[in-house]
CSV table of C-alpha atoms in Angstrom, one decimal:
chain,number,residue,atom,x,y,z
A,670,MET,CA,-12.8,30.6,-16.5
A,671,LYS,CA,-10.2,28.0,-15.6
A,672,SER,CA,-7.1,29.0,-13.6
A,673,ASP,CA,-3.6,27.8,-14.3
A,674,GLN,CA,-3.2,24.1,-14.1
A,675,ARG,CA,-2.4,22.7,-10.6
A,676,SER,CA,-1.7,19.1,-9.8
A,677,ALA,CA,-3.1,17.0,-7.0
A,678,ASP,CA,-3.6,13.4,-6.1
A,679,LEU,CA,-7.2,12.3,-5.5
A,680,VAL,CA,-8.8,9.6,-3.2
A,681,LEU,CA,-12.4,8.6,-3.6
A,682,SER,CA,-14.3,6.7,-1.0
A,683,GLY,CA,-16.7,3.9,-1.5
A,684,GLY,CA,-20.4,4.5,-1.5
A,685,GLY,CA,-22.4,2.4,-3.9
A,686,VAL,CA,-24.8,4.5,-6.0
A,687,LEU,CA,-23.6,7.6,-4.1
A,688,GLY,CA,-20.6,7.6,-6.5
A,689,ILE,CA,-22.3,10.2,-8.6
A,690,ALA,CA,-21.5,12.7,-5.9
A,691,HIS,CA,-17.8,12.2,-6.6
A,692,VAL,CA,-18.3,13.3,-10.1
A,693,GLY,CA,-19.8,16.6,-8.8
A,694,VAL,CA,-16.7,17.1,-6.6
A,695,VAL,CA,-14.3,16.4,-9.5
A,696,SER,CA,-16.2,18.8,-11.8
A,697,VAL,CA,-15.5,21.7,-9.4
A,698,LEU,CA,-11.8,20.7,-8.9
A,699,GLU,CA,-11.4,20.6,-12.7
A,700,GLU,CA,-13.0,24.0,-13.1
A,701,ARG,CA,-10.6,25.4,-10.6
A,702,GLY,CA,-7.7,24.2,-12.7
A,703,TYR,CA,-6.7,21.0,-10.9
A,704,ARG,CA,-5.5,18.0,-12.8
A,705,PHE,CA,-4.9,14.6,-11.1
A,706,GLU,CA,-1.5,12.9,-11.2
A,707,ARG,CA,-2.7,9.8,-9.3
A,708,ILE,CA,-6.2,8.6,-8.3
A,709,ALA,CA,-7.2,6.0,-5.7
A,710,GLY,CA,-10.6,4.6,-5.2
A,711,THR,CA,-12.6,2.1,-3.2
A,712,SER,CA,-15.8,0.5,-4.6
A,713,ALA,CA,-17.8,3.3,-6.2
A,714,GLY,CA,-14.7,5.5,-6.0
A,715,SER,CA,-12.8,3.0,-8.0
A,716,ILE,CA,-15.4,3.2,-10.8
A,717,VAL,CA,-15.2,7.0,-11.0
A,718,GLY,CA,-11.4,6.9,-10.5
A,719,SER,CA,-10.8,4.4,-13.3
A,720,LEU,CA,-12.6,6.5,-15.8
A,721,LEU,CA,-10.9,9.7,-14.7
A,722,ALA,CA,-7.5,8.0,-14.8
A,723,ALA,CA,-8.2,6.8,-18.3
A,724,GLY,CA,-8.8,10.4,-19.4
A,725,MET,CA,-12.5,10.9,-19.3
A,726,PRO,CA,-13.5,14.5,-18.6
A,727,SER,CA,-15.8,15.0,-15.6
A,728,ALA,CA,-18.5,16.5,-17.8
A,729,ARG,CA,-18.7,13.4,-19.9
A,730,LEU,CA,-18.5,11.2,-16.8
A,731,GLY,CA,-21.5,13.1,-15.3
A,732,GLU,CA,-23.6,12.4,-18.4
A,733,ILE,CA,-22.8,8.7,-18.2
A,734,MET,CA,-23.5,8.4,-14.5
A,735,ARG,CA,-26.8,10.2,-14.9
A,736,SER,CA,-27.9,7.9,-17.7
A,737,LEU,CA,-26.9,4.6,-16.2
A,738,ASP,CA,-29.5,1.8,-15.7
A,739,TYR,CA,-28.4,1.1,-12.2
A,740,PRO,CA,-30.8,-1.9,-11.5
A,741,SER,CA,-29.3,-3.7,-14.6
A,742,PHE,CA,-26.0,-4.1,-12.7
A,743,LEU,CA,-27.7,-6.5,-10.3
A,744,ASP,CA,-27.7,-9.2,-13.0
A,745,LYS,CA,-28.9,-12.7,-12.1
A,746,ASP,CA,-28.1,-16.2,-13.3
A,747,LYS,CA,-30.5,-19.1,-13.5
A,748,LEU,CA,-30.3,-19.9,-9.8
A,749,ASP,CA,-31.2,-16.3,-8.8
A,750,ARG,CA,-34.4,-16.5,-10.9
A,751,VAL,CA,-35.8,-19.4,-9.0
A,752,PRO,CA,-38.9,-18.0,-7.2
A,753,LEU,CA,-38.4,-17.4,-3.4
A,754,LEU,CA,-35.5,-19.7,-2.9
A,755,GLY,CA,-33.3,-18.5,-5.7
A,756,PRO,CA,-31.7,-15.4,-4.1
A,757,PRO,CA,-31.0,-17.0,-0.7
A,758,LEU,CA,-29.5,-20.1,-2.4
A,759,SER,CA,-27.4,-17.8,-4.6
A,760,VAL,CA,-26.0,-16.1,-1.6
A,761,VAL,CA,-25.2,-19.4,0.2
A,762,LEU,CA,-23.9,-21.3,-2.8
A,763,GLU,CA,-22.3,-18.5,-4.8
A,764,ASN,CA,-21.4,-16.1,-2.0
A,765,GLY,CA,-23.4,-13.3,-3.7
A,766,TYR,CA,-26.7,-12.2,-5.3
A,767,ALA,CA,-25.5,-10.4,-8.5
A,768,GLU,CA,-23.1,-11.8,-11.1
A,769,GLY,CA,-21.4,-8.5,-12.0
A,770,GLY,CA,-21.1,-9.5,-15.6
A,771,ARG,CA,-23.1,-6.5,-17.0
A,772,PHE,CA,-21.0,-4.1,-15.0
A,773,VAL,CA,-17.8,-5.6,-16.3
A,774,LYS,CA,-19.1,-5.3,-19.9
A,775,TRP,CA,-20.1,-1.7,-19.4
A,776,LEU,CA,-16.9,-0.5,-17.7
A,777,GLY,CA,-14.7,-2.5,-20.1
A,778,ASP,CA,-16.3,-0.9,-23.1
A,779,GLU,CA,-16.0,2.6,-21.6
A,780,LEU,CA,-12.3,2.1,-20.8
A,781,ALA,CA,-11.6,0.6,-24.2
A,782,GLU,CA,-13.0,3.7,-25.9
A,783,LEU,CA,-10.5,5.7,-23.9
A,784,GLY,CA,-7.6,3.4,-25.0
A,785,VAL,CA,-7.2,1.7,-21.6
A,786,SER,CA,-7.3,-2.1,-21.1
A,787,THR,CA,-4.6,-3.1,-18.6
A,788,PHE,CA,-2.7,-1.2,-15.9
A,789,GLY,CA,0.2,-0.9,-18.3
A,790,ASP,CA,-1.9,1.7,-20.1
A,791,LEU,CA,-1.9,3.8,-16.9
A,792,ARG,CA,1.9,3.7,-16.2
A,793,LEU,CA,3.5,6.9,-14.9
A,794,ASP,CA,7.1,8.1,-15.2
A,795,ASP,CA,9.0,9.0,-12.1
A,796,ASP,CA,7.7,12.4,-11.1
A,797,GLY,CA,10.4,13.1,-8.5
A,798,ALA,CA,7.9,12.9,-5.7
A,799,GLY,CA,9.5,9.9,-4.0
A,800,VAL,CA,7.2,7.4,-5.6
A,801,ARG,CA,8.7,3.9,-5.5
A,802,ALA,CA,9.1,2.2,-8.8
A,803,GLU,CA,6.5,-0.5,-8.0
A,804,ARG,CA,3.8,2.1,-7.3
A,805,ARG,CA,4.0,4.2,-10.5
A,806,TRP,CA,0.6,3.9,-11.9
A,807,LYS,CA,-2.0,6.6,-12.3
A,808,LEU,CA,-4.7,4.5,-10.7
A,809,VAL,CA,-4.8,2.3,-7.6
A,810,VAL,CA,-8.0,0.5,-6.4
A,811,THR,CA,-8.5,-1.3,-3.1
A,812,ALA,CA,-10.0,-4.7,-2.4
A,813,ALA,CA,-10.0,-7.2,0.4
A,814,ASP,CA,-8.6,-10.7,-0.2
A,815,VAL,CA,-10.8,-12.9,2.0
A,816,THR,CA,-8.8,-16.0,1.1
A,817,ARG,CA,-5.6,-14.6,2.5
A,818,GLY,CA,-7.2,-12.2,5.0
A,819,GLN,CA,-5.4,-9.2,3.5
A,820,PHE,CA,-6.0,-5.6,2.3
A,821,VAL,CA,-4.8,-5.3,-1.3
A,822,ARG,CA,-4.0,-2.3,-3.4
A,823,LEU,CA,-4.1,-3.0,-7.1
A,824,PRO,CA,-2.0,-2.9,-9.2
A,825,TRP,CA,0.6,-2.4,-6.5
A,826,ASP,CA,0.1,-5.8,-4.9
A,827,TYR,CA,-0.2,-8.0,-8.0
A,828,GLU,CA,3.4,-9.0,-7.7
A,829,ARG,CA,2.6,-10.6,-4.3
A,830,TYR,CA,0.5,-13.1,-6.3
A,831,GLY,CA,3.2,-13.7,-8.9
A,832,LEU,CA,1.5,-11.6,-11.5
A,833,ASP,CA,2.8,-8.8,-13.8
A,834,PRO,CA,0.8,-5.7,-12.8
A,835,ASP,CA,1.1,-4.2,-16.3
A,836,GLU,CA,-0.7,-7.2,-17.8
A,837,GLN,CA,-3.7,-7.2,-15.4
A,838,PRO,CA,-7.1,-5.7,-16.8
A,839,VAL,CA,-8.2,-2.6,-15.0
A,840,VAL,CA,-11.8,-3.7,-15.1
A,841,ASP,CA,-11.0,-6.8,-13.2
A,842,ALA,CA,-9.5,-4.8,-10.3
A,843,VAL,CA,-12.5,-2.5,-10.2
A,844,ARG,CA,-14.9,-5.5,-10.3
A,845,ALA,CA,-13.1,-6.8,-7.2
A,846,SER,CA,-13.3,-3.4,-5.5
A,847,ILE,CA,-17.1,-3.2,-5.9
A,848,SER,CA,-17.9,-6.7,-4.6
A,849,VAL,CA,-20.0,-5.7,-1.6
A,850,PRO,CA,-20.2,-9.0,0.4
A,851,TYR,CA,-23.4,-10.9,-0.4
A,852,LEU,CA,-24.6,-8.3,-2.9
A,853,PHE,CA,-22.1,-9.1,-5.6
A,854,GLU,CA,-20.4,-12.4,-6.0
A,855,PRO,CA,-16.7,-12.2,-5.0
A,856,ALA,CA,-14.2,-11.6,-7.8
A,857,ARG,CA,-11.9,-14.5,-8.5
A,858,LEU,CA,-8.2,-13.7,-8.9
A,859,ARG,CA,-6.3,-16.7,-10.4
A,860,HIS,CA,-2.6,-16.7,-9.8
A,861,PRO,CA,0.3,-19.2,-9.8
A,862,GLY,CA,-0.4,-20.0,-6.1
A,863,GLY,CA,-4.1,-20.9,-6.7
A,864,GLU,CA,-7.1,-18.6,-6.5
A,865,SER,CA,-8.2,-15.8,-4.2
A,866,LEU,CA,-11.6,-14.4,-3.6
A,867,LEU,CA,-11.6,-10.6,-3.6
A,868,VAL,CA,-14.4,-8.4,-2.2
A,869,ASP,CA,-15.1,-4.7,-1.6
A,870,GLY,CA,-12.1,-2.8,-0.3
A,871,GLY,CA,-14.4,-0.9,2.0
A,872,LEU,CA,-14.6,-4.0,4.2
A,873,ILE,CA,-11.2,-2.9,5.5
A,874,SER,CA,-10.7,0.7,4.4
A,875,ASN,CA,-13.6,2.6,2.8
A,876,TYR,CA,-11.6,5.8,2.6
A,877,PRO,CA,-7.8,5.2,2.1
A,878,ILE,CA,-6.9,8.9,2.2
A,879,ASP,CA,-3.3,8.1,3.2
A,880,VAL,CA,-2.6,5.8,0.3
A,881,PHE,CA,-0.3,8.3,-1.5
A,882,ASP,CA,1.4,9.7,1.5
A,883,ARG,CA,5.1,9.9,1.4
A,884,ARG,CA,6.9,7.5,3.8
A,885,ASP,CA,10.4,9.1,3.5
A,886,GLY,CA,9.7,12.2,5.6
A,887,GLY,CA,10.0,14.5,2.5
A,888,ARG,CA,7.8,17.4,1.9
A,889,PRO,CA,4.8,16.6,-0.4
A,890,LEU,CA,5.0,18.3,-3.8
A,891,ARG,CA,1.3,18.4,-4.2
A,892,PRO,CA,-1.8,18.0,-2.1
A,893,THR,CA,-3.9,14.9,-1.8
A,894,PHE,CA,-7.6,15.7,-1.9
A,895,GLY,CA,-10.1,13.1,-0.5
A,896,ALA,CA,-13.8,13.0,-1.4
A,897,ILE,CA,-16.1,11.1,1.0
A,898,VAL,CA,-19.9,10.8,0.9
A,899,VAL,CA,-21.3,10.7,4.5
A,900,PRO,CA,-24.3,11.8,6.5
A,901,GLN,CA,-23.9,15.5,7.5
A,902,LEU,CA,-24.5,15.8,11.2
A,903,PRO,CA,-25.3,18.9,13.3
A,904,GLU,CA,-22.3,20.6,14.9
A,905,GLY,CA,-21.5,18.9,18.2
A,906,THR,CA,-23.3,15.7,17.4
A,907,PRO,CA,-21.2,12.6,18.0
A,908,ARG,CA,-20.1,11.1,14.7
A,909,LEU,CA,-21.8,7.8,15.2
A,910,GLY,CA,-24.7,6.1,13.5
A,911,VAL,CA,-26.3,6.8,10.2
A,912,PRO,CA,-29.2,9.3,10.5
A,913,GLY,CA,-31.5,9.4,7.6
A,914,LEU,CA,-30.5,6.1,6.1
A,915,ARG,CA,-33.3,4.6,4.2
A,916,ALA,CA,-33.7,0.9,3.8
A,917,ALA,CA,-33.1,-0.3,0.2
A,918,ARG,CA,-36.2,-1.5,-1.6
A,919,LEU,CA,-34.3,-4.4,-3.3
A,920,LEU,CA,-33.5,-7.8,-1.9
A,921,PRO,CA,-36.0,-7.9,1.0
A,922,PRO,CA,-34.4,-11.0,2.6
A,923,PHE,CA,-31.2,-9.1,3.0
A,924,ARG,CA,-32.3,-5.6,4.1
A,925,PHE,CA,-30.8,-6.1,7.6
A,926,LEU,CA,-27.5,-7.2,6.1
A,927,GLU,CA,-27.4,-4.2,3.8
A,928,ALA,CA,-28.2,-1.8,6.7
A,929,LEU,CA,-25.5,-3.5,8.8
A,930,VAL,CA,-22.9,-3.0,6.1
A,931,ALA,CA,-23.9,0.6,5.4
A,932,THR,CA,-23.9,1.5,9.1
A,933,ALA,CA,-20.5,-0.1,9.7
A,934,LEU,CA,-19.0,1.8,6.7
A,935,ALA,CA,-20.6,5.1,7.6
A,936,GLY,CA,-19.8,4.9,11.3
A,937,ARG,CA,-16.2,4.0,10.7
A,938,ASP,CA,-15.8,6.9,8.2
A,939,GLN,CA,-17.2,9.4,10.6
A,940,GLY,CA,-14.8,8.3,13.3
A,941,TYR,CA,-11.9,8.6,10.9
A,942,LEU,CA,-13.0,12.1,9.9
A,943,ALA,CA,-12.8,13.1,13.5
A,944,GLN,CA,-9.0,13.2,13.1
A,945,PRO,CA,-8.1,16.8,12.2
A,946,TRP,CA,-5.4,16.0,9.8
A,947,VAL,CA,-7.8,13.8,7.9
A,948,ARG,CA,-10.7,16.3,7.9
A,949,ALA,CA,-8.4,19.1,6.8
A,950,ARG,CA,-8.0,17.5,3.3
A,951,SER,CA,-11.3,15.8,3.0
A,952,ILE,CA,-14.2,17.0,0.9
A,953,GLU,CA,-17.2,15.8,2.9
A,954,VAL,CA,-20.3,15.4,0.7
A,955,ASP,CA,-23.8,15.1,2.2
A,956,ASN,CA,-25.3,11.8,1.2
A,957,LEU,CA,-28.8,13.3,1.5
A,958,GLY,CA,-30.0,10.3,3.4
A,959,VAL,CA,-29.7,8.1,0.3
A,960,ASN,CA,-29.0,4.4,0.8
A,961,PRO,CA,-25.7,3.4,-1.0
A,962,PHE,CA,-27.3,0.1,-2.1
A,963,ASP,CA,-30.5,1.5,-3.5
A,964,PHE,CA,-30.0,0.5,-7.1
A,965,SER,CA,-33.6,1.7,-7.9
A,966,ILE,CA,-32.4,5.3,-7.3
A,967,ARG,CA,-34.5,7.9,-9.1
A,968,SER,CA,-32.9,10.3,-11.7
A,969,GLU,CA,-33.8,13.3,-9.7
A,970,VAL,CA,-31.9,11.9,-6.7
A,971,VAL,CA,-28.9,11.3,-8.9
A,972,ASP,CA,-29.0,15.0,-9.9
A,973,GLU,CA,-29.3,16.0,-6.2
A,974,LEU,CA,-26.2,13.9,-5.3
A,975,TYR,CA,-24.2,15.4,-8.1
A,976,ALA,CA,-25.2,18.9,-6.9
A,977,SER,CA,-24.3,17.9,-3.3
A,978,GLY,CA,-20.8,17.0,-4.5
A,979,ARG,CA,-20.4,20.3,-6.2
A,980,ARG,CA,-21.5,22.3,-3.1
A,981,ALA,CA,-19.1,20.4,-0.9
A,982,ALA,CA,-16.1,20.9,-3.2
A,983,THR,CA,-16.9,24.6,-3.6
A,984,GLU,CA,-17.1,25.1,0.2
A,985,PHE,CA,-13.9,23.1,0.7
A,986,LEU,CA,-11.8,25.2,-1.8
A,987,GLU,CA,-12.9,28.4,-0.1
A,988,ARG,CA,-11.0,27.5,3.0
A,989,TRP,CA,-8.3,25.3,1.5
A,990,SER,CA,-4.6,26.3,1.7
A,991,PHE,CA,-1.9,23.7,0.8
A,992,PRO,CA,0.9,25.7,2.6
A,993,ASP,CA,-1.2,26.0,5.7
A,994,TYR,CA,-2.0,22.3,5.7
A,995,VAL,CA,1.7,21.3,5.3
A,996,ASP,CA,2.8,23.7,8.1
A,997,ARG,CA,0.2,22.4,10.5
A,998,TYR,CA,0.1,18.7,9.9
A,999,ARG,CA,3.0,17.5,7.8
A,1000,GLU,CA,5.4,16.6,10.5
A,1001,SER,CA,2.9,14.6,12.6
A,1002,THR,CA,1.3,12.7,9.7
A,1003,ALA,CA,3.9,12.4,7.0
A,1004,ALA,CA,1.1,13.2,4.6
């Protein structure tokens, strides 16, 4: 039975195919009566976040994520299909292995069914929580602009490119956020000043838990919950390294690069979680040793990740108290 509705903001980390775990987390939060005013996501988190922000219930989202043909998202062009030399040449000449076109088609269709095309469809009114006018959208996704060397939060930062945020397609922002370097070709953002190449926001911040934090010193009106998929380490173990990480079976020439990226992201996330004010509002989901870039993931593993998300959220809510969090951490973190 659902409790009375309670509002919260939600931040979802990156994690490749581990994103199904986020859906498990959200399913529990919804069952406990939470609704989400604003959602932020990086990479896989931006996919889940965009569909939630568009109004898709977690139950339906879980069905979709379980039925996805994950390998199909690694679509190839003619160059990629050249035996032996194709994939390396694609990385060198096109800065990525996969085109990303099938992903764009799939997500665009799903959002369209929910009545969402551009960020203008996700506009929020002023809720009295100190949200600046230029940041009043239900969704924000992160990316890295490698042309300018900047971290970007979309739609918030479109105006820096001379673009109207309300007119920008949501699917384009998410496509930029999932562009893992060398796995997907960078997304191209054309603007009056030229063109920028955008890649996975996790390159700079894989878990932007502070994205909605008030900067005016005021008391937050609602909590921000973060969901992050990480290796679960024994108590007392230094939060470094990626135990249990299995090498992806795809793209043999680039296994080392994949492992390098995964280790960098996981190691940084674990260090970030060592800060008590971050951990206090973070739902840490066991990644079960699954490689985030294993697009050949089996259906039973998808189910296990979903269940892992549900377990983590259930355990988190058993100890969560928003008043206690505010009293303990609010003054030092302005969260």
